[in-house]
CSV table of C-alpha atoms in Angstrom, one decimal:
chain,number,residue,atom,x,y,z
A,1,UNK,CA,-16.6,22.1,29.9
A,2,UNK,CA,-15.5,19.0,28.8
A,3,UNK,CA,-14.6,17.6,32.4
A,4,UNK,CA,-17.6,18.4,33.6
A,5,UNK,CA,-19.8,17.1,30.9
A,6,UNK,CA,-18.3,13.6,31.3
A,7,UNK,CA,-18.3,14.1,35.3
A,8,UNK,CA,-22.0,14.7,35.5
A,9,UNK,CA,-22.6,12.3,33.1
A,10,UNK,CA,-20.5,9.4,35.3
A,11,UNK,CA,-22.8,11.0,38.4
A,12,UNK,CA,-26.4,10.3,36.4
A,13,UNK,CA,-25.5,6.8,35.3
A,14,UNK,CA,-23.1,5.8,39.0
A,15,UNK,CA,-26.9,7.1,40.6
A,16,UNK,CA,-29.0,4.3,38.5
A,17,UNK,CA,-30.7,6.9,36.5
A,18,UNK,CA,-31.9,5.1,33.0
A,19,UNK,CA,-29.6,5.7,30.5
A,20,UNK,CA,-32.2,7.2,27.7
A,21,UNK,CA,-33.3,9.5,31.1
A,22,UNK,CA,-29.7,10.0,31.8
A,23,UNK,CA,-28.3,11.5,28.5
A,24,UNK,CA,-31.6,14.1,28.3
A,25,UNK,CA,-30.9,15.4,32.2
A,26,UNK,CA,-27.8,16.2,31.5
A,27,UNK,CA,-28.9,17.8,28.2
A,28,UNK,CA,-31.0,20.0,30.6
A,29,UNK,CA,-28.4,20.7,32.9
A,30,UNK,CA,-25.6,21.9,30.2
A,31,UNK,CA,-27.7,24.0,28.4
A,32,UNK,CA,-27.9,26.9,31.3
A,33,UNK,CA,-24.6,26.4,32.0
A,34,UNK,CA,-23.1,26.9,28.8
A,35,UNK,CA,-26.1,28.1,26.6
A,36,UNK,CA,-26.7,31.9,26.2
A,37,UNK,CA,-29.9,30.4,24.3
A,38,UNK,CA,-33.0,28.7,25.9
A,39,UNK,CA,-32.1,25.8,24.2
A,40,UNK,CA,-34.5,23.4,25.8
A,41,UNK,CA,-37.4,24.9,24.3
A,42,UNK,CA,-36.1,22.9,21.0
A,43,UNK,CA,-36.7,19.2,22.6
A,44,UNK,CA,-39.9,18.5,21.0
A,45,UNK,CA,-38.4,19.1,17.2
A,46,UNK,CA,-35.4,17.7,18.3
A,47,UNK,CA,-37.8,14.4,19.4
A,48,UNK,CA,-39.7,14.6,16.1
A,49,UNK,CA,-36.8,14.6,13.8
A,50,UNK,CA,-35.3,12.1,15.7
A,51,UNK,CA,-37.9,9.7,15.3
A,52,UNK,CA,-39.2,10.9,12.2
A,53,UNK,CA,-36.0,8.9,10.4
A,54,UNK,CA,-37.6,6.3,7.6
A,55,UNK,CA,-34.5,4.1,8.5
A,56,UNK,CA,-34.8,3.7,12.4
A,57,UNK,CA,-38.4,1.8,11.3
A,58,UNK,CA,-36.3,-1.2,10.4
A,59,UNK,CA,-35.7,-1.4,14.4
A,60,UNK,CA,-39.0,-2.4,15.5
A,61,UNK,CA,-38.9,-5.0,12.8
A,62,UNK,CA,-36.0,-6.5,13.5
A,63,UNK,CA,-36.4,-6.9,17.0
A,64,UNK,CA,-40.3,-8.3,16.1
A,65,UNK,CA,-38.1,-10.7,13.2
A,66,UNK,CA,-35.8,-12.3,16.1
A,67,UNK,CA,-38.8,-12.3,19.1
A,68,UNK,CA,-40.6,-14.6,15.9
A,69,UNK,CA,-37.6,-16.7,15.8
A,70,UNK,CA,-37.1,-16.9,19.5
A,71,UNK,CA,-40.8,-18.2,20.2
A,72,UNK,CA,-41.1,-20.3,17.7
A,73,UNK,CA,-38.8,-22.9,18.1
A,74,UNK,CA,-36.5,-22.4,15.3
A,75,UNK,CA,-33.6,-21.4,17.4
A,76,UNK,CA,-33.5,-25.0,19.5
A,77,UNK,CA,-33.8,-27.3,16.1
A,78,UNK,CA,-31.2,-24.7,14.4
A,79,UNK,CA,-29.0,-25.4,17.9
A,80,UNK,CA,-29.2,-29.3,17.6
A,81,UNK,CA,-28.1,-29.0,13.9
A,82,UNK,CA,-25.3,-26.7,14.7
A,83,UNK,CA,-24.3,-29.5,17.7
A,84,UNK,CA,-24.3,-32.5,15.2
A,85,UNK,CA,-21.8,-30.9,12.6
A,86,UNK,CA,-19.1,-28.7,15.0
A,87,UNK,CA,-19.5,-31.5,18.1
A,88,UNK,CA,-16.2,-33.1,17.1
A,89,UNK,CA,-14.0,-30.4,17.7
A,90,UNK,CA,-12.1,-30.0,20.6
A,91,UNK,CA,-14.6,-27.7,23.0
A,92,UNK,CA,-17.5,-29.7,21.6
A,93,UNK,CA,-21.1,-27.9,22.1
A,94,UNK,CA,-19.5,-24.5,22.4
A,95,UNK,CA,-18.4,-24.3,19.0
A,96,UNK,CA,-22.2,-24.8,18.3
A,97,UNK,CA,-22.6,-22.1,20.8
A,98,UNK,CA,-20.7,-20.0,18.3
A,99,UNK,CA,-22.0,-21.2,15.0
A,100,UNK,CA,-25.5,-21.4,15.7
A,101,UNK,CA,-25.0,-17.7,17.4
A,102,UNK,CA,-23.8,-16.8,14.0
A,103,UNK,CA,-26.5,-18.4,11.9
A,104,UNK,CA,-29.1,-16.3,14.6
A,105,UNK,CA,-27.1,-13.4,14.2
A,106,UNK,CA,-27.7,-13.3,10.1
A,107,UNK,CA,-31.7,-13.0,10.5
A,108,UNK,CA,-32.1,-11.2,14.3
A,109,UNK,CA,-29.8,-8.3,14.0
A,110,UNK,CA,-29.4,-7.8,17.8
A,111,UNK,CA,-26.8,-9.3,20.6
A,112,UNK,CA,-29.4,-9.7,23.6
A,113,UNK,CA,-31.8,-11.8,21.5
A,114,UNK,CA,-29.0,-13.7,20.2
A,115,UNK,CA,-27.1,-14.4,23.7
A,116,UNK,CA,-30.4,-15.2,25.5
A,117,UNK,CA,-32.1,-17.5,22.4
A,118,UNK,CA,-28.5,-19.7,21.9
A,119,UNK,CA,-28.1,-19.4,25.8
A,120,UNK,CA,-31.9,-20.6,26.3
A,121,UNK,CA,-31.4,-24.0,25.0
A,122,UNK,CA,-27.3,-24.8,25.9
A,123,UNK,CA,-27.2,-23.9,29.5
A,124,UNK,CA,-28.8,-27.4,30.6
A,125,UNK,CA,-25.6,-29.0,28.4
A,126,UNK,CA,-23.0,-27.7,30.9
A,127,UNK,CA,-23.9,-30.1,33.7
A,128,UNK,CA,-25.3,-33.0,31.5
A,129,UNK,CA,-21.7,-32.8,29.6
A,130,UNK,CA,-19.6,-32.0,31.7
A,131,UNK,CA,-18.0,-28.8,30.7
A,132,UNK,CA,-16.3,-26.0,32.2
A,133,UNK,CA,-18.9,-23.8,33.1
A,134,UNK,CA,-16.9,-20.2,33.1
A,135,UNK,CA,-15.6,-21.3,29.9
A,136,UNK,CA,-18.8,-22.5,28.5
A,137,UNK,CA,-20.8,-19.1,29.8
A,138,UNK,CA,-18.0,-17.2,28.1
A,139,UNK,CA,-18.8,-18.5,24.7
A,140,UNK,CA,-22.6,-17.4,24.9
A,141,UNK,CA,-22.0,-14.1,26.0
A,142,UNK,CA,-19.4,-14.0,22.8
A,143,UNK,CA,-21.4,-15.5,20.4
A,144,UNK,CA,-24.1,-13.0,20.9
A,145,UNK,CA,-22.3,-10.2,20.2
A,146,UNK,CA,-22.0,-11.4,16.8
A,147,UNK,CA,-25.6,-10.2,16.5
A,148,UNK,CA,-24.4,-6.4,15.8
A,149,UNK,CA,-21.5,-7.1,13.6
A,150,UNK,CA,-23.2,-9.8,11.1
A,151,UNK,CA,-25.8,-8.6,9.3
A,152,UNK,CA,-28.5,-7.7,9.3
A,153,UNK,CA,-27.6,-5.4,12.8
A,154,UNK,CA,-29.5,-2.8,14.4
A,155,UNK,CA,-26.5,-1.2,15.4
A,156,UNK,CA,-25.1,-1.0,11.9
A,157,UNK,CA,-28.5,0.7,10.7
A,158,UNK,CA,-27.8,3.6,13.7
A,159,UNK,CA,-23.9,3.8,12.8
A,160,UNK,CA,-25.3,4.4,9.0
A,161,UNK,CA,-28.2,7.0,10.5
A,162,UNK,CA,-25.4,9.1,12.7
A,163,UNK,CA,-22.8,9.4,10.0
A,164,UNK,CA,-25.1,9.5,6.5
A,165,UNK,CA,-22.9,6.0,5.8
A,166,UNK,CA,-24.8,3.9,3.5
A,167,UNK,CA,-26.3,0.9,5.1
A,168,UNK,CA,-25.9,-1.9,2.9
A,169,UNK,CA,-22.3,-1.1,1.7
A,170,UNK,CA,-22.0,-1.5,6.2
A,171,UNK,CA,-23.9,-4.5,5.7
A,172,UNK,CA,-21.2,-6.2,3.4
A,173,UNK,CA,-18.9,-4.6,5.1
A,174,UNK,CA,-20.1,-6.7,8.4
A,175,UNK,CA,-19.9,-10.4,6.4
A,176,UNK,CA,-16.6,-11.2,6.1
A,177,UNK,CA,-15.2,-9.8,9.8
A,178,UNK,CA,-18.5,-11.2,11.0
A,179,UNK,CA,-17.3,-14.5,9.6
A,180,UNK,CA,-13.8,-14.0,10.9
A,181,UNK,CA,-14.9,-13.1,14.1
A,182,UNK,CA,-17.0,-16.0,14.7
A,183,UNK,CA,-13.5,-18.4,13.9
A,184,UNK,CA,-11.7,-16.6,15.6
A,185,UNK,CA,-14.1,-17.6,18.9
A,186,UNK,CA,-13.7,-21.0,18.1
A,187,UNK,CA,-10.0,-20.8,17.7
A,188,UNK,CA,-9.9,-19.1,21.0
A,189,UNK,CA,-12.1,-22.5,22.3
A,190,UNK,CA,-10.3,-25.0,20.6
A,191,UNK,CA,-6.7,-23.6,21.6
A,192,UNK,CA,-8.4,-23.6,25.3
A,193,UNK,CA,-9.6,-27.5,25.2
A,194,UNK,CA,-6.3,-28.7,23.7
A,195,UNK,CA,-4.3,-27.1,26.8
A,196,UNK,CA,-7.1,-28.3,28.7
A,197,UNK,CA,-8.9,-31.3,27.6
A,198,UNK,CA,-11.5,-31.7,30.2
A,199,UNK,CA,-13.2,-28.5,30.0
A,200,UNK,CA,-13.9,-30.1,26.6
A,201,UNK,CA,-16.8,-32.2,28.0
A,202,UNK,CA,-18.0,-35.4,26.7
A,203,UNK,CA,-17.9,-35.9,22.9
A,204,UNK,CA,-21.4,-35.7,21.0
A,205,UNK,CA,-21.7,-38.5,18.8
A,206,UNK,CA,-23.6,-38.3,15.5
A,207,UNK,CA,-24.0,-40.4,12.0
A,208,UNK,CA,-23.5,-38.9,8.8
A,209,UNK,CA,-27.1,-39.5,8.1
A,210,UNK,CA,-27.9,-37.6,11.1
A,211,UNK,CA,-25.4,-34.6,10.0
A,212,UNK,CA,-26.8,-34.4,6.5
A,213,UNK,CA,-30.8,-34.8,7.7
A,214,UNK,CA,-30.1,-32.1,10.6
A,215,UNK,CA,-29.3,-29.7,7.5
A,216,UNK,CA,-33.3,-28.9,7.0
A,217,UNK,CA,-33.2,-27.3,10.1
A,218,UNK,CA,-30.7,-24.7,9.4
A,219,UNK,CA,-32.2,-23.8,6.1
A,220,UNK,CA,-34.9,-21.9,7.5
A,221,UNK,CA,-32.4,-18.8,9.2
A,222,UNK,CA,-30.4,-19.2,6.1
A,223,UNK,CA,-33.5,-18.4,4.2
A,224,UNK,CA,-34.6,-15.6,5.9
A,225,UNK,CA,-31.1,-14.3,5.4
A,226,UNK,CA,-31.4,-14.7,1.6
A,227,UNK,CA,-34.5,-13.2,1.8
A,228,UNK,CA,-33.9,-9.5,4.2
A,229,UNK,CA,-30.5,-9.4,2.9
A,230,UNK,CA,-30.5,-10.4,-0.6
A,231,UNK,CA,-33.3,-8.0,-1.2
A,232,UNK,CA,-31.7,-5.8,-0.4
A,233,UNK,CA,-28.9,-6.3,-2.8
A,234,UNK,CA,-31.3,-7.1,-5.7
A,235,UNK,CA,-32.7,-3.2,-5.8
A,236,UNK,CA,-35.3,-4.7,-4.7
A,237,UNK,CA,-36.2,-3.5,-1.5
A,238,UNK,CA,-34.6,-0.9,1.1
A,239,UNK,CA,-33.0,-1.7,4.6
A,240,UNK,CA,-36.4,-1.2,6.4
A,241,UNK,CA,-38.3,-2.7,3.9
A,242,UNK,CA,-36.4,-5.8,3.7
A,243,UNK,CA,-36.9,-5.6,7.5
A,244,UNK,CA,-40.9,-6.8,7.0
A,245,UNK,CA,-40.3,-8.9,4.8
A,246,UNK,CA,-38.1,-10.5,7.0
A,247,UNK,CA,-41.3,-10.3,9.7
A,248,UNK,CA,-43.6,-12.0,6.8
A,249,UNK,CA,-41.1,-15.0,6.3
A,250,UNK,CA,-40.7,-15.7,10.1
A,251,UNK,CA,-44.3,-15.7,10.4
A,252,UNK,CA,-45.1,-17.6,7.8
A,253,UNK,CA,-42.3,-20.1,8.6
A,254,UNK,CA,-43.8,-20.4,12.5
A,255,UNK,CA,-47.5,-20.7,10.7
A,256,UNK,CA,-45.9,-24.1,9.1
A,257,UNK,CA,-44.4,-25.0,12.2
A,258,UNK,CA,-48.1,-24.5,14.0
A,259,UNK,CA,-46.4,-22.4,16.5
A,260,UNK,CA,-48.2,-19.5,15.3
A,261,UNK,CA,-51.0,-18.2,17.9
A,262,UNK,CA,-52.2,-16.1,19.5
A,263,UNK,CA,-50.5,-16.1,22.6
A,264,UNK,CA,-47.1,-16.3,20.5
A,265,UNK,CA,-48.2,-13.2,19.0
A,266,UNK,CA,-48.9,-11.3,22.1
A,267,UNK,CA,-45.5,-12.1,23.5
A,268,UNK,CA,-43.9,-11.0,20.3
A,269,UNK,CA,-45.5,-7.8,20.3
A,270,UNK,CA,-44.7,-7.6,24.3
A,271,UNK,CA,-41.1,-8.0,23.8
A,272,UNK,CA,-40.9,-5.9,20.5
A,273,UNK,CA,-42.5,-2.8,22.2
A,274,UNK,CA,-40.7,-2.6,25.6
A,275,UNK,CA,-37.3,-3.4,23.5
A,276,UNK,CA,-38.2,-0.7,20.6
A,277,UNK,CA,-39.0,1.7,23.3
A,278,UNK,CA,-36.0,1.9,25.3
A,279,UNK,CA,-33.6,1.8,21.9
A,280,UNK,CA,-36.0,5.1,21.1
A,281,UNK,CA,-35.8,6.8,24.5
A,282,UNK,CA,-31.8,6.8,24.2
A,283,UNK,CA,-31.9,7.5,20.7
A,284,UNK,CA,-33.7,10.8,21.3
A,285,UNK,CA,-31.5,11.4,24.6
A,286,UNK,CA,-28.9,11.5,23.2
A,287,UNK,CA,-29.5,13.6,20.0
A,288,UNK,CA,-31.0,15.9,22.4
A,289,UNK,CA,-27.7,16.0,24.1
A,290,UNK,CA,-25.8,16.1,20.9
A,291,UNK,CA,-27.6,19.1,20.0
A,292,UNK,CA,-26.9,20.7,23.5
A,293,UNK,CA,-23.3,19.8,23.3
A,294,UNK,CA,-23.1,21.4,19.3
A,295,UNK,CA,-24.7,24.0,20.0
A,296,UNK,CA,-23.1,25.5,23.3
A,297,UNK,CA,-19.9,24.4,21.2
A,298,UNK,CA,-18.8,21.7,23.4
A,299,UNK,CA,-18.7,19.4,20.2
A,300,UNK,CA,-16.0,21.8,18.3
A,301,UNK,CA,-14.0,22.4,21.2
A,302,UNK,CA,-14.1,18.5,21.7
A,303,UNK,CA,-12.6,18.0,17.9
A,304,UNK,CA,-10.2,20.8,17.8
A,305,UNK,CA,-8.2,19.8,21.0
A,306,UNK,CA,-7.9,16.1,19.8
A,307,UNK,CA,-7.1,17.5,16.1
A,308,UNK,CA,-4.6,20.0,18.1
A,309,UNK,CA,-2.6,17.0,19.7
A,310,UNK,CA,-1.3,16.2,16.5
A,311,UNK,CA,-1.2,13.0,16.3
A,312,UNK,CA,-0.5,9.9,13.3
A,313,UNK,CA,-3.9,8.2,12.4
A,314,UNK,CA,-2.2,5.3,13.9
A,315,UNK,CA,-2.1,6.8,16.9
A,316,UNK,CA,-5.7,8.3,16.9
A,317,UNK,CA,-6.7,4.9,15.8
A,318,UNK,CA,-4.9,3.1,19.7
A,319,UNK,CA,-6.8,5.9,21.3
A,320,UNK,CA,-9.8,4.8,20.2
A,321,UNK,CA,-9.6,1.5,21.2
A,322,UNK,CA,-8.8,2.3,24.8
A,323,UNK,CA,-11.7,5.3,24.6
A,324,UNK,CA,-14.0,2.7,23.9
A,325,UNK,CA,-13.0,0.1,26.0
A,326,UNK,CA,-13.0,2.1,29.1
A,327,UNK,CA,-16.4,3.8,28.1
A,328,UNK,CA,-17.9,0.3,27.6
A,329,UNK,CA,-16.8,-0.2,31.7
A,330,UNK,CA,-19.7,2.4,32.3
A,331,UNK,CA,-21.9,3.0,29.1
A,332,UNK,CA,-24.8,0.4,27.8
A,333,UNK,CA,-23.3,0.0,24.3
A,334,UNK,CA,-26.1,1.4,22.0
A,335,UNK,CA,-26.6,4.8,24.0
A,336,UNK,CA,-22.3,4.5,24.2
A,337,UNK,CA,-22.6,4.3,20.0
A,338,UNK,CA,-24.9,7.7,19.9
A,339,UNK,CA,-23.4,9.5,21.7
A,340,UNK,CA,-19.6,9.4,21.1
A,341,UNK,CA,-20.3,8.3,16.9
A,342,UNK,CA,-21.4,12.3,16.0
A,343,UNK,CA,-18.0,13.3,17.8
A,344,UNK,CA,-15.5,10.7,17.0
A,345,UNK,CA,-16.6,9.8,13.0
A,346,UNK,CA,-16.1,13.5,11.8
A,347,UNK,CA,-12.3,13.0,13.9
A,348,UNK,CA,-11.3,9.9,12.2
A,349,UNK,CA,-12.6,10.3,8.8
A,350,UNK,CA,-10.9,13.4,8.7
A,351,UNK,CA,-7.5,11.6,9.3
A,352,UNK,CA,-8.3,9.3,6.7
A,353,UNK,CA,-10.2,6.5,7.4
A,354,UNK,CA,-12.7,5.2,5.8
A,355,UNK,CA,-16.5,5.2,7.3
A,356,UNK,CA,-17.5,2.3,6.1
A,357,UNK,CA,-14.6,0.3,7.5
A,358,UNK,CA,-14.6,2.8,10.7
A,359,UNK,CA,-17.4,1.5,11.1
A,360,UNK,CA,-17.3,-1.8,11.2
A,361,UNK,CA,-14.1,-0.9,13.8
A,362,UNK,CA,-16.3,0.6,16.0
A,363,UNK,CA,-19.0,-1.7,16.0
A,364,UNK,CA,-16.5,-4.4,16.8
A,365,UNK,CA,-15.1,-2.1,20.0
A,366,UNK,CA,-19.2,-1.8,20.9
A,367,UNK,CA,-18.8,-5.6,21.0
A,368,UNK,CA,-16.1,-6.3,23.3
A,369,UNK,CA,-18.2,-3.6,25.7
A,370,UNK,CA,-20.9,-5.9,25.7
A,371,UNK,CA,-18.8,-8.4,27.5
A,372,UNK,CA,-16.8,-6.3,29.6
A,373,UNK,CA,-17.6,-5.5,33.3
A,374,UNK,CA,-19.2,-3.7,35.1
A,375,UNK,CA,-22.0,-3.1,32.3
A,376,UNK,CA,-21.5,-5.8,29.5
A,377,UNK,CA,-25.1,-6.8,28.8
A,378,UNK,CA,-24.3,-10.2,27.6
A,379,UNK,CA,-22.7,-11.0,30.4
A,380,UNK,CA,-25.9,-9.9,32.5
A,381,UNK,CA,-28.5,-11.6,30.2
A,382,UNK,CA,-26.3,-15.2,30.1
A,383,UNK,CA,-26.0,-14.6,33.7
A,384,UNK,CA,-29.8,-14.2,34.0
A,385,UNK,CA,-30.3,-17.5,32.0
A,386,UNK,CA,-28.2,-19.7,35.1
A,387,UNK,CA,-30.9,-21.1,37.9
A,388,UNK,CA,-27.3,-20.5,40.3
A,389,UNK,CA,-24.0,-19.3,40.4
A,390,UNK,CA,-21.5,-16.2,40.6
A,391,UNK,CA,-21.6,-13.5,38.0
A,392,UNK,CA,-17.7,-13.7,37.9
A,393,UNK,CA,-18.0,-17.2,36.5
A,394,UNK,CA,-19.2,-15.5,33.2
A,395,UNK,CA,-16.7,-12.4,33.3
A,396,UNK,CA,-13.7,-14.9,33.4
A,397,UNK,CA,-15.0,-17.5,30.8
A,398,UNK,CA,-15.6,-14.1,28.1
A,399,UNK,CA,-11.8,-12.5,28.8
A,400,UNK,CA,-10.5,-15.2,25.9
A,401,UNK,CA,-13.0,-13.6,23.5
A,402,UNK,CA,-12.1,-9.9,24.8
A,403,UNK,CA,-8.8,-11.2,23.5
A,404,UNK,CA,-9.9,-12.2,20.2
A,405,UNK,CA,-12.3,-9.0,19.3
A,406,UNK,CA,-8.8,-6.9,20.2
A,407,UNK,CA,-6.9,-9.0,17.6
A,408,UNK,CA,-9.8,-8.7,15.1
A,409,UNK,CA,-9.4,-4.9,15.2
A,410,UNK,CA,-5.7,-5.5,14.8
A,411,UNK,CA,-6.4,-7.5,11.8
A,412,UNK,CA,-8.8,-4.6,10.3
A,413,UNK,CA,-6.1,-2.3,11.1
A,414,UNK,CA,-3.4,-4.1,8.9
A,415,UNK,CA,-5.7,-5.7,6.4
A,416,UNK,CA,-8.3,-3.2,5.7
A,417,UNK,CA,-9.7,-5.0,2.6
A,418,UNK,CA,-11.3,-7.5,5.2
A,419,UNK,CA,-13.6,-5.3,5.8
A,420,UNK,CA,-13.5,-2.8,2.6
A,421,UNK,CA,-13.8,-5.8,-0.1
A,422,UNK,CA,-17.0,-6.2,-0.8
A,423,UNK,CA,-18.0,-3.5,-0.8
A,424,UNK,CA,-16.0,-2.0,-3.5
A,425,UNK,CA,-16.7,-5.5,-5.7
A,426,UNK,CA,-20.5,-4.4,-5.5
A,427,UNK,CA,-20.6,-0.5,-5.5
């Protein structure tokens, strides 16, 4: 059952089928196999309840908050600010790659918007400064991934949704090993132009006085952080409610900014729908295909032969990391993340581990899929952003970062209060 479950599945997804569409046929197709029950007549309240969740309304909103952001032109004065104070270390502009990913990260909540807003305004820097290109591509597809671990993230909302974890103990779970992450890409670019100081590019040059006068720029994301976040923290408002009001605070800054029209508005709404739509159409795929799967028993079979091999949590935990590697070869990460959460949460928490800090774990592993081939997304949307050039020039430049997210998980692993701190200091 469970070799042909993953065999079709491979089939649906080699054959181009959208993933969303993908996960619901094969729902259809297991339940006659396995299924003394019709149980395809239960799609629609499958669907409903689906949908019906109060949390997954933060989505749309969040998406909306970082197409505001995008369109605005917040994200190219935010990038120049980011440029003037981390230009002087060795690697130059991509450590502003990084930072300023992380500072869009904090109010957008998803990789792609990240990636393709920081990647928007770099990419002309590569040839004007003369940097290694693979090297340079590598740290835009990496810096965008920081948009599901730091929060706000989408991600983290579904990860809360699939295992009834609360969202903003994941939320501060996400800060620190967000943080960490984000030096740890730096490290990885710094150690790269020291061995190799011409991939470093020329040096950007810049005052003091231009440093400290860039700094109005960056206060905007910061404040929309403040705002969704701390909120949030304050009893004030919940996840999704903390989601508009980080829509109000973007719009309002892009009415001071006069960018504010109604063309702008129409291409937010634009991208916000078609995006919303396809995170919905795999969300109810694959709870369809979870219920399928639970209900012709696939699900307990599943647990009880990995609980049957007897293995150390340790071990369980090295499994996992090479389960979600290899998926993320083949599996778009969020549609990866709803399907295989409802099967492998209940396995590791059972062991042991924590769910908050499993969380953040798996969230990280969901990370390094979105810049591994064949189907890292990152890797597809930076490509997307070059006017020429081989795709492989943007696989090599993200292996370093591959690296790092793998040693991040090793750090998680031996120092689990990275993660677990503060939450407890605020529960």
């Amino acid at each position: 059952m469970i070799t042909t479950t993953l065999v079709l599945l491979l089939v649906l997804l080699g054959i181009s089928i959208p993933v969303g569409a993908a996960l619901g046929v094969l729902g259809l197709i297991l339940d006659p196999l396995y299924s003394m029950l019709p149980l395809t007549r239960a799609i629609g309240e499958v669907s409903w309840a689906t949908s019906n969740e109060f949390l997954l309304v933060a989505i749309p909103l969040f998406v909306m908050l970082g197409e505001i952001l995008l369109r605005s032109g917040l994200a190219e004065r935010m990038y120049n600010a980011m440029s003037l104070w981390l230009s002087w270390l060795p690697g130059g502009l991509m450590h502003a790659n990084i930072g300023a990913s992380a500072l869009f990260a904090a109010t957008s909540g998803s990789s792609v918007a990240t990636a393709a807003t920081v990647g928007t305004v770099a990419i002309p820097q590569i040839k004007k400064k003369g940097y290694n290109e693979s090297l340079f591509l590598g740290s835009l597809a990496a810096g965008g991934t920081l948009g599901i671990l730091i929060p706000p993230s989408i991600n983290l909302i579904i990860y809360g949704v699939l295992t009834n974890t609360s969202v903003p103990r994941l939320y501060l779970a996400g800060i620190i090993p967000g943080l960490a992450m984000a030096g740890l890409f730096m490290l990885a670019i710094a150690l790269a132009c020291v061995v190799k100081p011409k991939w470093g590019g020329q040096k950007v040059s810049a005052s003091w006085g231009q440093r400290l006068a860039s700094l109005v720029h960056l206060l905007p994301p910061l404040g929309i952080f403040l705002l969704v976040v701390g909120s949030i923290y304050a009893g004030v408002a919940t996840p999704t409610e903390a989601a508009a009001l980080g829509v109000v605070g973007a719009l309002i800054l892009a009415a001071c900014m006069r960018r504010l029209t109604l063309g702008m508005l129409r291409e937010v709404m634009e991208g916000t729908m078609k995006a919303t739509a396809m995170i919905m159409l795999i969300v109810i795929g694959a709870a369809f295909l979870n219920f399928i799967m639970s209900a012709a028993g696939l699900t307990t079979l599943l647990t009880s032969t990995i609980t049957g091999l007897d293995v150390s949590p340790t071990t369980m935990l090295l499994i996992l990391v090479v389960f979600y590697l290899v998926l993320g070869c083949f599996m778009e990460t969020l549609s990866m993340m709803i399907t295989t959460i409802p099967i492998v949460a209940p396995i590791m928490i059972a062991l042991g581990f924590d769910p908050v800090w499993l969380g953040i774990v798996i969230i990280i592993l969901v990370e390094a899929a979105l810049i591994t081939p064949p189907v890292g997304l990152n890797l597809f949307v930076v490509q997307s952003l070059r006017k020429s050039g081989s795709m492989n020039d943007v696989m090599i430049g993200s292996l370093p970062f591959v690296i790092m997210l793998l040693l991040m998980v090793a750090l998680l692993a031996w120092a689990p209060g990275l993660a677990l701190w503060l939450p407890r200091i605020f529960s």
